[in-house]
Short mmCIF file of C-alpha atoms in Angstrom, two decimals:
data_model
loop_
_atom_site.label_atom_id
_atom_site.label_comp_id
_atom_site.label_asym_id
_atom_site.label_seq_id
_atom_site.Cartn_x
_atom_site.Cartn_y
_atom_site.Cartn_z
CA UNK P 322 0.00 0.00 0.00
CA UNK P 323 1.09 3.82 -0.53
CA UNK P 324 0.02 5.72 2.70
CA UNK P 325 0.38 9.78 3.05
CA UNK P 326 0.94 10.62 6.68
CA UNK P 327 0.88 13.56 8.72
CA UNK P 328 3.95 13.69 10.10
CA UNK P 329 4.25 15.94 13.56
CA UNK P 330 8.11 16.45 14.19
CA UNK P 331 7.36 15.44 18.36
CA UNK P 332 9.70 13.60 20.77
CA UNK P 333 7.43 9.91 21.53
CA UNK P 334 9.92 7.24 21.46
CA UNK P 335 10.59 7.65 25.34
CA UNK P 336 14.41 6.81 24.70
CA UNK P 337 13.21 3.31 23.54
CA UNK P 338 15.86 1.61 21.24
CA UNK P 339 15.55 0.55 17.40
CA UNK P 340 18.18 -1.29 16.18
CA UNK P 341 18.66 -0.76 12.50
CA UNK P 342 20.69 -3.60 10.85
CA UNK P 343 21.67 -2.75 7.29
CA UNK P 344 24.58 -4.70 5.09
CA UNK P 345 26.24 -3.58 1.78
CA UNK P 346 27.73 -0.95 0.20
CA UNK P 347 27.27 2.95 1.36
CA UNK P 348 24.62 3.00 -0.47
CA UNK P 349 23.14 0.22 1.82
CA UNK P 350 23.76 2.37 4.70
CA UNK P 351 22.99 5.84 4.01
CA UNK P 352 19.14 4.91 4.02
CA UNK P 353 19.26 3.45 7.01
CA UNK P 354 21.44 6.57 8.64
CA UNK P 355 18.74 8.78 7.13
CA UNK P 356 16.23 6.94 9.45
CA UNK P 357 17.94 6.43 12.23
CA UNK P 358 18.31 10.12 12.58
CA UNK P 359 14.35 10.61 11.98
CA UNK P 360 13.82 8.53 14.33
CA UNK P 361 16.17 10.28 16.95
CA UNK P 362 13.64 13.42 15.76
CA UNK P 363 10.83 11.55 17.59
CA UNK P 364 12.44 10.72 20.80
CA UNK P 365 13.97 7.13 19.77
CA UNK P 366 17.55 5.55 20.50
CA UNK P 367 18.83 4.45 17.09
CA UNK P 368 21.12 2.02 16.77
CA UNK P 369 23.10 0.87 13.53
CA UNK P 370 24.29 -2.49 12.92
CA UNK P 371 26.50 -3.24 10.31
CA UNK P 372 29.89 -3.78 9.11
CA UNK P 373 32.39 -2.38 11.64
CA UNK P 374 34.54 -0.57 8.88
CA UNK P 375 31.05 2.15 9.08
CA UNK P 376 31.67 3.08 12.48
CA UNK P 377 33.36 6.23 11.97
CA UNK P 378 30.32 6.81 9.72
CA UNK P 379 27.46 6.15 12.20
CA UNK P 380 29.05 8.10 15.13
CA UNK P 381 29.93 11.16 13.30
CA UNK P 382 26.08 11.62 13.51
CA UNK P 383 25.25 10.84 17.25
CA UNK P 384 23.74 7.41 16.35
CA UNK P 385 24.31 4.20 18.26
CA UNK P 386 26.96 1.52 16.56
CA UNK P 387 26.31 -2.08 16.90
CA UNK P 388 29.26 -4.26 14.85
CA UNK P 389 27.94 -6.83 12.89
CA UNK P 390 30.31 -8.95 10.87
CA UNK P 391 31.11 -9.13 7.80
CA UNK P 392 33.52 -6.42 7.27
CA UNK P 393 32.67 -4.49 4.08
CA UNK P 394 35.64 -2.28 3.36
CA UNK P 395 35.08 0.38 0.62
CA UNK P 396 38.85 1.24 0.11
CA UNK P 397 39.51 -2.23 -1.53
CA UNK P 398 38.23 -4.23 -4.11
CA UNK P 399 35.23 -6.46 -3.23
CA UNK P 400 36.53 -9.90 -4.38
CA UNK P 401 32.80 -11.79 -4.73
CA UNK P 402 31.93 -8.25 -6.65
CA UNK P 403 35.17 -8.76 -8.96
CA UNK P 404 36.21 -12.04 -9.72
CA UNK P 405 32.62 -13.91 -8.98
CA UNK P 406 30.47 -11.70 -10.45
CA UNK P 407 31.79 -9.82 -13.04
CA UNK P 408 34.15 -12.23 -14.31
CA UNK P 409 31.85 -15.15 -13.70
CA UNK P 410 34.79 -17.35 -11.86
CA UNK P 411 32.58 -19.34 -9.81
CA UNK P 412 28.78 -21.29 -10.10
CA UNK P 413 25.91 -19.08 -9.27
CA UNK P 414 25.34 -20.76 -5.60
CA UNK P 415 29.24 -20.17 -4.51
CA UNK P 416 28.16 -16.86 -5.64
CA UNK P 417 25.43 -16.21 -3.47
CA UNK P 418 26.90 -18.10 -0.13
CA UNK P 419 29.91 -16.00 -0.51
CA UNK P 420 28.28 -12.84 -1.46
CA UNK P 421 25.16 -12.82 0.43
CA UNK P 422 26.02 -15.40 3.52
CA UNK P 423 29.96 -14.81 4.18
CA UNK P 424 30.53 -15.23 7.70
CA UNK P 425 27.11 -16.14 8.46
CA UNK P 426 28.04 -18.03 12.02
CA UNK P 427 29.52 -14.77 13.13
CA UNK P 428 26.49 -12.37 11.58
CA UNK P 429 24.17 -14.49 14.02
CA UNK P 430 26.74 -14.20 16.95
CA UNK P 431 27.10 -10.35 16.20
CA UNK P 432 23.25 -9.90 15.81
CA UNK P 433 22.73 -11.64 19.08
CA UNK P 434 24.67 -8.88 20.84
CA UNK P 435 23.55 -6.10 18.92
CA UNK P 436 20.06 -6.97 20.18
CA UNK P 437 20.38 -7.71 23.32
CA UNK P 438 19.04 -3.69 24.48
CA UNK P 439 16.97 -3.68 21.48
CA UNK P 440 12.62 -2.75 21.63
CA UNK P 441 12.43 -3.10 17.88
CA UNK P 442 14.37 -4.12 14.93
CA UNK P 443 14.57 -3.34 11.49
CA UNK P 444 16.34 -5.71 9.04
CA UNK P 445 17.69 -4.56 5.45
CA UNK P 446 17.45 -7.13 2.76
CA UNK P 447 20.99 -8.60 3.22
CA UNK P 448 20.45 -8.24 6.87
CA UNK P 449 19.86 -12.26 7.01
CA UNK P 450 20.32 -12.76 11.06
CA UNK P 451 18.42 -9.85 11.65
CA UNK P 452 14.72 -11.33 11.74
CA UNK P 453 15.53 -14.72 12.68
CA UNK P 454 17.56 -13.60 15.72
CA UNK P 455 15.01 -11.20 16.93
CA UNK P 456 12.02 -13.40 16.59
CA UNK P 457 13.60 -16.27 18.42
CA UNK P 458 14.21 -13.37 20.97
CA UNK P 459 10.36 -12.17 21.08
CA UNK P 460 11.49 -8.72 19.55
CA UNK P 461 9.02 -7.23 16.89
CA UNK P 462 11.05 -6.70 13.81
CA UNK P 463 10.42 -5.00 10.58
CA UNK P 464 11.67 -5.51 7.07
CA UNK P 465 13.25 -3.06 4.96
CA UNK P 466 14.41 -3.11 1.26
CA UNK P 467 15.43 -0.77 -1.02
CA UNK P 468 14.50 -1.44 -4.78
CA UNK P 469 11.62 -3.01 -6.43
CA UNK P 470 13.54 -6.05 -7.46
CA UNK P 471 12.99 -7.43 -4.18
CA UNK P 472 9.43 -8.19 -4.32
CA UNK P 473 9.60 -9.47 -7.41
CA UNK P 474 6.12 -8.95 -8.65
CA UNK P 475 4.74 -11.01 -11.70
CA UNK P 476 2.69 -7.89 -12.38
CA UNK P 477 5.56 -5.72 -12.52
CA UNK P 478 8.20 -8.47 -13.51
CA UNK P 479 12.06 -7.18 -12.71
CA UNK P 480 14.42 -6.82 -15.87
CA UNK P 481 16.80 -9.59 -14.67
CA UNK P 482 19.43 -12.04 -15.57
CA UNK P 483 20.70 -11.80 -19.42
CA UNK P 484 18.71 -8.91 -21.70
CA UNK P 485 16.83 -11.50 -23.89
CA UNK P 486 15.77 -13.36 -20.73
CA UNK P 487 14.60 -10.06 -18.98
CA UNK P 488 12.28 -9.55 -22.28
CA UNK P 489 11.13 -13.12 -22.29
CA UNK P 490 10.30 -12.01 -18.88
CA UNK P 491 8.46 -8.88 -19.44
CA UNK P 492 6.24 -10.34 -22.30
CA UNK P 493 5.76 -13.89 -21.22
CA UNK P 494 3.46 -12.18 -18.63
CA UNK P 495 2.21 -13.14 -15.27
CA UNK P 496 2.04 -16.70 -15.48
CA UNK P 497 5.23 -16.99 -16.59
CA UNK P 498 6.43 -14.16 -14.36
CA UNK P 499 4.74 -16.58 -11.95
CA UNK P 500 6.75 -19.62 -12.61
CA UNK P 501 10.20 -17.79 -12.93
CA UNK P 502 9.95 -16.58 -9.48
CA UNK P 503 8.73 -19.97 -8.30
CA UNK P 504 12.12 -21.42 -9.94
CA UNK P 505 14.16 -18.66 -8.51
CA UNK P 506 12.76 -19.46 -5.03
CA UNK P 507 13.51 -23.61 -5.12
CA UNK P 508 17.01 -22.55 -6.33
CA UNK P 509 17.93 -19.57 -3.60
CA UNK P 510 16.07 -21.88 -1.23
CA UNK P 511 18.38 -24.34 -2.07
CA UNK P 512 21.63 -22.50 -1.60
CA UNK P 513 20.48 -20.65 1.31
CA UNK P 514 21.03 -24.02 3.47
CA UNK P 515 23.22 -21.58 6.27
CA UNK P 516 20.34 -19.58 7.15
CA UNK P 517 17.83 -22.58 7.22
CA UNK P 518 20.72 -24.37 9.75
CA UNK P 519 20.51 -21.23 11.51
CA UNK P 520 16.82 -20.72 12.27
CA UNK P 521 16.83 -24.30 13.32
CA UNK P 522 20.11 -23.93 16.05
CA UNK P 523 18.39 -20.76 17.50
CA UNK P 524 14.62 -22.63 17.94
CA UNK P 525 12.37 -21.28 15.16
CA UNK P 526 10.51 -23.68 12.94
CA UNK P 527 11.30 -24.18 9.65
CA UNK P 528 10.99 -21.50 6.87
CA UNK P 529 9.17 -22.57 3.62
CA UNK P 530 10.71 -19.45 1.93
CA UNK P 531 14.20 -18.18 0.72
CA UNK P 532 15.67 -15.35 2.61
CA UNK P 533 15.72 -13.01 -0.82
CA UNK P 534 12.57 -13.13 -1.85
CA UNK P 535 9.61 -15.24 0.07
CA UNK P 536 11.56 -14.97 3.41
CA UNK P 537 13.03 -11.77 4.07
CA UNK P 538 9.99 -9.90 4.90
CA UNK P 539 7.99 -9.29 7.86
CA UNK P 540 4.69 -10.14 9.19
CA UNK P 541 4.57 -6.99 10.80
CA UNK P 542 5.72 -4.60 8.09
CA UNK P 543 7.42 -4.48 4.89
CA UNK P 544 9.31 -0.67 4.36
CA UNK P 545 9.60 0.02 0.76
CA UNK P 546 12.23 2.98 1.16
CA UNK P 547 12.01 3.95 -2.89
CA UNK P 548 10.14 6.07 -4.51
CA UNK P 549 6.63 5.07 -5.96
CA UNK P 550 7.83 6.33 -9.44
CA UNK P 551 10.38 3.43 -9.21
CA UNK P 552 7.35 0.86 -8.78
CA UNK P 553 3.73 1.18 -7.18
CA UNK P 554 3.02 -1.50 -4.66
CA UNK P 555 1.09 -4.40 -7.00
CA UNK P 556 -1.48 -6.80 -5.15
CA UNK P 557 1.17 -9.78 -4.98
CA UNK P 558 3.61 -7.14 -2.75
CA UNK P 559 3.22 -8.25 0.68
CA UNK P 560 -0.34 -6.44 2.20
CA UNK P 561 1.75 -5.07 4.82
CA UNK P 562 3.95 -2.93 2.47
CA UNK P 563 4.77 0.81 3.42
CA UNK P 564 6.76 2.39 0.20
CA UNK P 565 8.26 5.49 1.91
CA UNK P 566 9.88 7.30 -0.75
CA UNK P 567 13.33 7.66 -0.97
CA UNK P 568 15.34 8.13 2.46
CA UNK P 569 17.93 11.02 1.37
CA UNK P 570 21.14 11.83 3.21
CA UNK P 571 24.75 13.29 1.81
CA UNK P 572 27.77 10.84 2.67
CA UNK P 573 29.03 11.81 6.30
CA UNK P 574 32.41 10.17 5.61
CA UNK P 575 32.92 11.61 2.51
CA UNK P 576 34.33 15.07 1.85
CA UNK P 577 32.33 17.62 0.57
CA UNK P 578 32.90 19.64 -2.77
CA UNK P 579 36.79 20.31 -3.06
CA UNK P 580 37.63 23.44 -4.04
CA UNK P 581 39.14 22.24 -7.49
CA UNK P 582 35.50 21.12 -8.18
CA UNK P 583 33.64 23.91 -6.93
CA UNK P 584 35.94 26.71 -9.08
CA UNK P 585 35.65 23.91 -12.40
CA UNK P 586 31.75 24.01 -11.78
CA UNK P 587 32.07 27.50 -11.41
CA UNK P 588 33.63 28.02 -14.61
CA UNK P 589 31.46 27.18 -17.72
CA UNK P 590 28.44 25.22 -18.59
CA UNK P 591 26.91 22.23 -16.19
CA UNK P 592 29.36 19.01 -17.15
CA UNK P 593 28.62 15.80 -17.43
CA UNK P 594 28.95 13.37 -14.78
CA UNK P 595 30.46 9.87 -15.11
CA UNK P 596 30.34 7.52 -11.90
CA UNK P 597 30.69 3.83 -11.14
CA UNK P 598 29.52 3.96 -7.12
CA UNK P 599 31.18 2.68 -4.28
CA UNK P 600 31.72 -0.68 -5.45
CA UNK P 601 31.50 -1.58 -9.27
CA UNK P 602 34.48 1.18 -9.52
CA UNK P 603 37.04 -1.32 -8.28
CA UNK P 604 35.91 -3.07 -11.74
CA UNK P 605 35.87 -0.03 -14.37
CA UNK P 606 38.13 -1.23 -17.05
CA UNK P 607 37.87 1.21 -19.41
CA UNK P 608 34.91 3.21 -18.27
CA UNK P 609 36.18 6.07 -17.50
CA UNK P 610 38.50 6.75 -20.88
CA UNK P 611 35.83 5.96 -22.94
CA UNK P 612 33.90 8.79 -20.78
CA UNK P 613 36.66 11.38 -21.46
CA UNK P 614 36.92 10.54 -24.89
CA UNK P 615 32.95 10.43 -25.79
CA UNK P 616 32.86 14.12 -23.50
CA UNK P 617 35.23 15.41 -26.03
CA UNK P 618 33.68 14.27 -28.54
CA UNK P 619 30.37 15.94 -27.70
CA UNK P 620 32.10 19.44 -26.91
CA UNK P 621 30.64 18.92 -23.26
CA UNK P 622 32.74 19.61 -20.18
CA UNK P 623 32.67 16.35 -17.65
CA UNK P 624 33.54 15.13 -14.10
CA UNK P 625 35.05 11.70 -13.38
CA UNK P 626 34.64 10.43 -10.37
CA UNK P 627 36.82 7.56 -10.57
CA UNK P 628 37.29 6.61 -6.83
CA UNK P 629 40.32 5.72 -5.05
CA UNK P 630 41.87 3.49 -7.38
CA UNK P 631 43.99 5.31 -8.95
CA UNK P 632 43.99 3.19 -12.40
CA UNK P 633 41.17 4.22 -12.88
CA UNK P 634 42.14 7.83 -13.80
CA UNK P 635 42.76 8.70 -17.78
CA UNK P 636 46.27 9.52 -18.27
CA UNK P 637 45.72 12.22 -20.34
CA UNK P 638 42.58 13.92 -19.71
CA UNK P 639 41.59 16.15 -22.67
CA UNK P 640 40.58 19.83 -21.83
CA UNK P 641 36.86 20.91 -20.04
CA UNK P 642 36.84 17.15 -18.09
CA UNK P 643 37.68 16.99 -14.17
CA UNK P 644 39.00 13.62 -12.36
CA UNK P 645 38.12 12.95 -9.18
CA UNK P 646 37.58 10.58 -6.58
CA UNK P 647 34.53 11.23 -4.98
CA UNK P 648 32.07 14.10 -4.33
CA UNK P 649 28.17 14.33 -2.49
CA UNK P 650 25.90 13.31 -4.94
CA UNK P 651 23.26 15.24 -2.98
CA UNK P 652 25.67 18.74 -4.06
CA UNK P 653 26.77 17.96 -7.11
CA UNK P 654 24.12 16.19 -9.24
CA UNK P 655 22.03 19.57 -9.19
CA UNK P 656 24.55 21.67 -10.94
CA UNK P 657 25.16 18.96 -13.62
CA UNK P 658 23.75 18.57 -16.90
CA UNK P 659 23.35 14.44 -17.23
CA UNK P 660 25.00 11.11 -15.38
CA UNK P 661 26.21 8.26 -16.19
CA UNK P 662 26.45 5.75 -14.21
CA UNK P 663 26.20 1.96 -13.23
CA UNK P 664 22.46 2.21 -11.84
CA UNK P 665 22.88 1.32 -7.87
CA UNK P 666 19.92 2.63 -6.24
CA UNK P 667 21.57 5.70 -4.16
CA UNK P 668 22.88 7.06 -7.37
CA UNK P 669 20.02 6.51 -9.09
CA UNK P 670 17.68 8.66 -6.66
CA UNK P 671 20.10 11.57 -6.22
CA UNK P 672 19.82 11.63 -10.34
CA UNK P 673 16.27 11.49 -10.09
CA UNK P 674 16.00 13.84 -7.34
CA UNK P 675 18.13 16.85 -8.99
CA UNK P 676 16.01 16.14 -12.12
CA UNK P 677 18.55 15.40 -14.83
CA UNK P 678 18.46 12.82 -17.47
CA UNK P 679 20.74 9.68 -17.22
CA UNK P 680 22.53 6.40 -18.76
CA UNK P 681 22.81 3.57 -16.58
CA UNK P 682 25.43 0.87 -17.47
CA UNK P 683 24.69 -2.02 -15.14
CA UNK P 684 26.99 -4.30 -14.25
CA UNK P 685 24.37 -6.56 -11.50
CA UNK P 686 22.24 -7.22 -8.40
CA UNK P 687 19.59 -4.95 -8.92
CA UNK P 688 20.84 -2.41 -11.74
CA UNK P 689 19.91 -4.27 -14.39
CA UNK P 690 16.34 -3.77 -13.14
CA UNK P 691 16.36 -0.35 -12.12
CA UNK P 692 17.57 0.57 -15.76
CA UNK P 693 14.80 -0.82 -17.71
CA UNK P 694 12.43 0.92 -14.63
CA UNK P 695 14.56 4.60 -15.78
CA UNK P 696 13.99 3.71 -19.48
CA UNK P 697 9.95 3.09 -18.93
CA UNK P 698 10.12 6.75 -17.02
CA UNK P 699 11.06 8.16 -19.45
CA UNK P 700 14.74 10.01 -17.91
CA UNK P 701 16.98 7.51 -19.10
CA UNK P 702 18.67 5.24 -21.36
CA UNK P 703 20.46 1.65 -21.27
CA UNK P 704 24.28 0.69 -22.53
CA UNK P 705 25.00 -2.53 -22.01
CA UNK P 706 28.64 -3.01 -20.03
CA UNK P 707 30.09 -4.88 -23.13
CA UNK P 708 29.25 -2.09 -25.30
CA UNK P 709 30.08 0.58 -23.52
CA UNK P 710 32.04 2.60 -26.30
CA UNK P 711 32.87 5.83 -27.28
CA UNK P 712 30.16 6.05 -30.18
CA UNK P 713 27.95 4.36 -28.03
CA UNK P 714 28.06 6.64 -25.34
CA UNK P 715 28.31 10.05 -28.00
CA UNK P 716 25.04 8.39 -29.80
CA UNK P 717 23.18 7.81 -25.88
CA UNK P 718 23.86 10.79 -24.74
CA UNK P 719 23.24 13.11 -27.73
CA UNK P 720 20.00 11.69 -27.91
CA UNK P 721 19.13 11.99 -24.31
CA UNK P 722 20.31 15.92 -24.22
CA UNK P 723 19.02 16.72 -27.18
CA UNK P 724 15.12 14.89 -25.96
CA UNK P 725 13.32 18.03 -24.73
CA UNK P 726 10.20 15.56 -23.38
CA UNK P 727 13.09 13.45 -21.40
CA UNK P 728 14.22 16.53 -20.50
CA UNK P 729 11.45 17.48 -18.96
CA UNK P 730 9.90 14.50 -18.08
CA UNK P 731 13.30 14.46 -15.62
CA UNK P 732 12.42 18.01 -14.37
CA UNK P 733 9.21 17.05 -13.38
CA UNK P 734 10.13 13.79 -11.89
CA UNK P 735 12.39 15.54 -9.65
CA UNK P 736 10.16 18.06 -8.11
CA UNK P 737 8.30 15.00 -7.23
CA UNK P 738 11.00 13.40 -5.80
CA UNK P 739 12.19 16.11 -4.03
CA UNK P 740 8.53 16.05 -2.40
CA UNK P 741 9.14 13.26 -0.34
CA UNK P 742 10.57 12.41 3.06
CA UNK P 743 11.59 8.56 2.76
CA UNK P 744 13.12 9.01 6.92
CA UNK P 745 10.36 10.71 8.14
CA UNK P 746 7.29 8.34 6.85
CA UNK P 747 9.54 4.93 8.07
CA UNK P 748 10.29 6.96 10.99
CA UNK P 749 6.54 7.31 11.62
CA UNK P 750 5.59 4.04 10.88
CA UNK P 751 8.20 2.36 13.54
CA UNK P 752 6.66 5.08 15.90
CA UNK P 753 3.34 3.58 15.57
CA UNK P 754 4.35 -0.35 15.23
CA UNK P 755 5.80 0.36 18.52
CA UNK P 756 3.17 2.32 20.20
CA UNK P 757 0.32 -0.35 18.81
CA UNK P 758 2.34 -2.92 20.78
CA UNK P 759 2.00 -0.79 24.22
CA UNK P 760 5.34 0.48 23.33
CA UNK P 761 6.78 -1.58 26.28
CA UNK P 762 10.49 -1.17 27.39
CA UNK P 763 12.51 -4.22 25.96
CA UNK P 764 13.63 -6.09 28.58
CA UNK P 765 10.10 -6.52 29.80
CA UNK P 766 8.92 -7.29 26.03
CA UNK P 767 11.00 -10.72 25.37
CA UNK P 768 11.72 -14.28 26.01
CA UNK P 769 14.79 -14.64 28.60
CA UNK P 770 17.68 -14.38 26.82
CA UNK P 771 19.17 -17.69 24.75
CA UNK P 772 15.30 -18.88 24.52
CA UNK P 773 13.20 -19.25 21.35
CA UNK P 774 9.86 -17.32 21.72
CA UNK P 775 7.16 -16.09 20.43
CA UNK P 776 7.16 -12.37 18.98
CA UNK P 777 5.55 -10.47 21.38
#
């Protein structure tokens, strides 16, 4: 369902504790930082849990830190990202154990700490010990995703796997949206045997779903924290689903505009923008001289941010384009005149939300999906990683600039966008799980600790 909610900016929470247990990339954590901090607006302890590399991150804004292995360090290379994913070095289940259930035994010994103070918890999609460990604990918990994909509606079918599957997808309709999904679930079931072990060794019954799709969401509520322009809620979307808007905050552990970038900004026209996110940048290849060369081509002035591998930086850039390795999003995507990039869903909404037209070159997980969703919105357009060349990206982008209804069709999107408080409507509806359950403090809420219980 899509709910608009008055939302009174009062101190309820009574100091009561939410833990909010997020896993990924920073664009996995900056939604969950944006709530967190709403939720300190209405009285609430907030609590992150998540890799302990994002410490530094989470303190800087007065929230509560909770370590959770993993460790997902940014300033390296992702190795599942790199060799398993984009290279294709391993099967598709060592894939998703080692991507999506590395270190699992100490995620569920980490999540059993981080909940120990905890009245409510809120579990990302990756998140897997999250719900598990707080049922068995008799803690109401809350799901939380951030892209469409992860409903995985056969009215709205995701654009996944290869291109000419994704069509056979979109036009085989919803009976064979239906049975792809089913498939999907036997198989993710199937290598999800870790988190099946572990809901047995800490006393819950047996789950009949897969922790991606059928399993990862709550009975109590489902947070869609995207925009509805990415993807109305559709009748087979859990009937508990909340979709929030986007949750918006600027990086607190990344620097702001450098001066070098604010004079270059300064001096001419709005650039371009080319960026590859947090984590498909350790895997550019030649992304960003193909950028340089197609902005010269066009005439245009452009920004690379090519993060902090320093390979990744053109050797000779040609005159009007700007290397760097990072800058807010949130600062510099309204003084800009397109972007390219690889389609991660925090990049995606700050291009949506300063109203500019994009390209999105996917390279996985969800991307894929949230291209062809940009495409049908009319604000973007599609390159395909393997053809990501310089006439490609001269032909893409000439057409997109020179699109007046895309063009506008972006504008308009963006005041929309730009509308909505993502925080402060999941903020709300914690506020009101909590108070519907007599809002009582935790330690008088829950089974005694090491028991299985019942949710209370």
């Amino acid at each position: 369902m899509i709910v608009d909610l008055e939302l009174p900016r009062v101190a309820v929470g009574g100091g009561r504790n939410v833990l909010l247990c997020t896993y990924g990339s920073p664009g996995d954590l900056l939604p969950f930082l944006a709530v967190g901090l709403a939720l300190q607006e209405r009285g609430y302890r907030a609590t992150i849990g998540t890799s302990p590399s994002y410490r530094g991150r989470v303190e800087a804004l007065g929230l509560g830190f909770a370590p959770i292995r993993p460790d997902r360090r940014e300033d390296r290379a992702d190795p599942d990202f790199g060799a398993r994913v984009v290279r294709g070095l391993q099967s598709p289940g060592a894939v998703f154990r080692h991507m999506f259930l590395p270190a699992f035994d100490e995620a569920v010994e980490d999540t059993l700490a981080a909940v120990a103070n905890a009245d409510l918890v809120v579990a990302h999609t990756l998140a897997f010990a999250a719900g598990p460990v707080a049922e068995a604990k008799g803690i109401p918990w809350i799901s939380a995703t951030l892209q469409p994909l992860s409903y995985f509606s056969r009215h709205d079918p995701p654009a996944i796997g290869p291109p000419a599957f994704a069509k056979a997808l979109d036009a085989g309709g919803a009976a064979f949206a239906t049975l792809a999904k089913g498939v999907a679930g036997l198989v993710l079931d199937h290598w999800s045997w870790p988190w099946h072990r572990m809901r047995d060794e800490i006393g819950l019954p047996a789950s009949v779903g897969d922790p991606i799709f059928a399993g990862q969401h709550s009975p109590l509520l489902s947070l869609a924290l995207f925009s509805s322009l990415m993807g109305g809620a559709q009748t087979d979307w859990p009937a508990n689903t909340l979709v929030t808007g986007f949750p918006f905050l600027d990086d607190p552990g990344a620097p702001g505009i450098s001066p070098e970038l604010a004079a270059f900004l300064a001096a001419g026209e709005p650039p371009l923008v080319f960026t590859l996110g947090t984590t498909a940048v350790w895997e550019a290849g030649g992304f960003y001289e193909i950028s340089a060369a197609a902005a010269a081509r066009l005439g245009m002035r452009a920004v690379l941010l090519c993060g902090s591998d320093c390979r990744n930086r053109p050797e000779r850039l040609p005159a009007g384009v700007l290397a760097a390795e990072y800058a807010p999003h949130g600062q510099l995507f309204p003084r800009v005149a397109a972007v390219v990039h690889q389609g991660g869903i925090g990049t995606l909404a700050q291009t949506l939300r300063a109203g500019i037209p994009m390209i999105v070159v996917p390279f996985a997980h969800d991307q894929p999906d949230n291209a062809a969703r940009m495409v049908r919105l009319g604000v973007g357009s599609r390159i395909e990683r393997n053809h990501y060349t310089v006439e490609a990206v001269v032909t893409a982008l000439h057409d997109i600039l020179g699109d007046p209804i895309r063009r506008r069709r972006a504008r308009e999107l963006g005041q929309r966008i730009r509308m909505e408080d993502g925080a402060a409507v999941a903020a709300a509806a914690i506020d009101r799980i909590i108070g519907s359950r007599g809002a009582m403090p935790a330690s008088r809420s829950r089974s005694p600790a090491g028991s299985a219980g019942v949710p209370c």
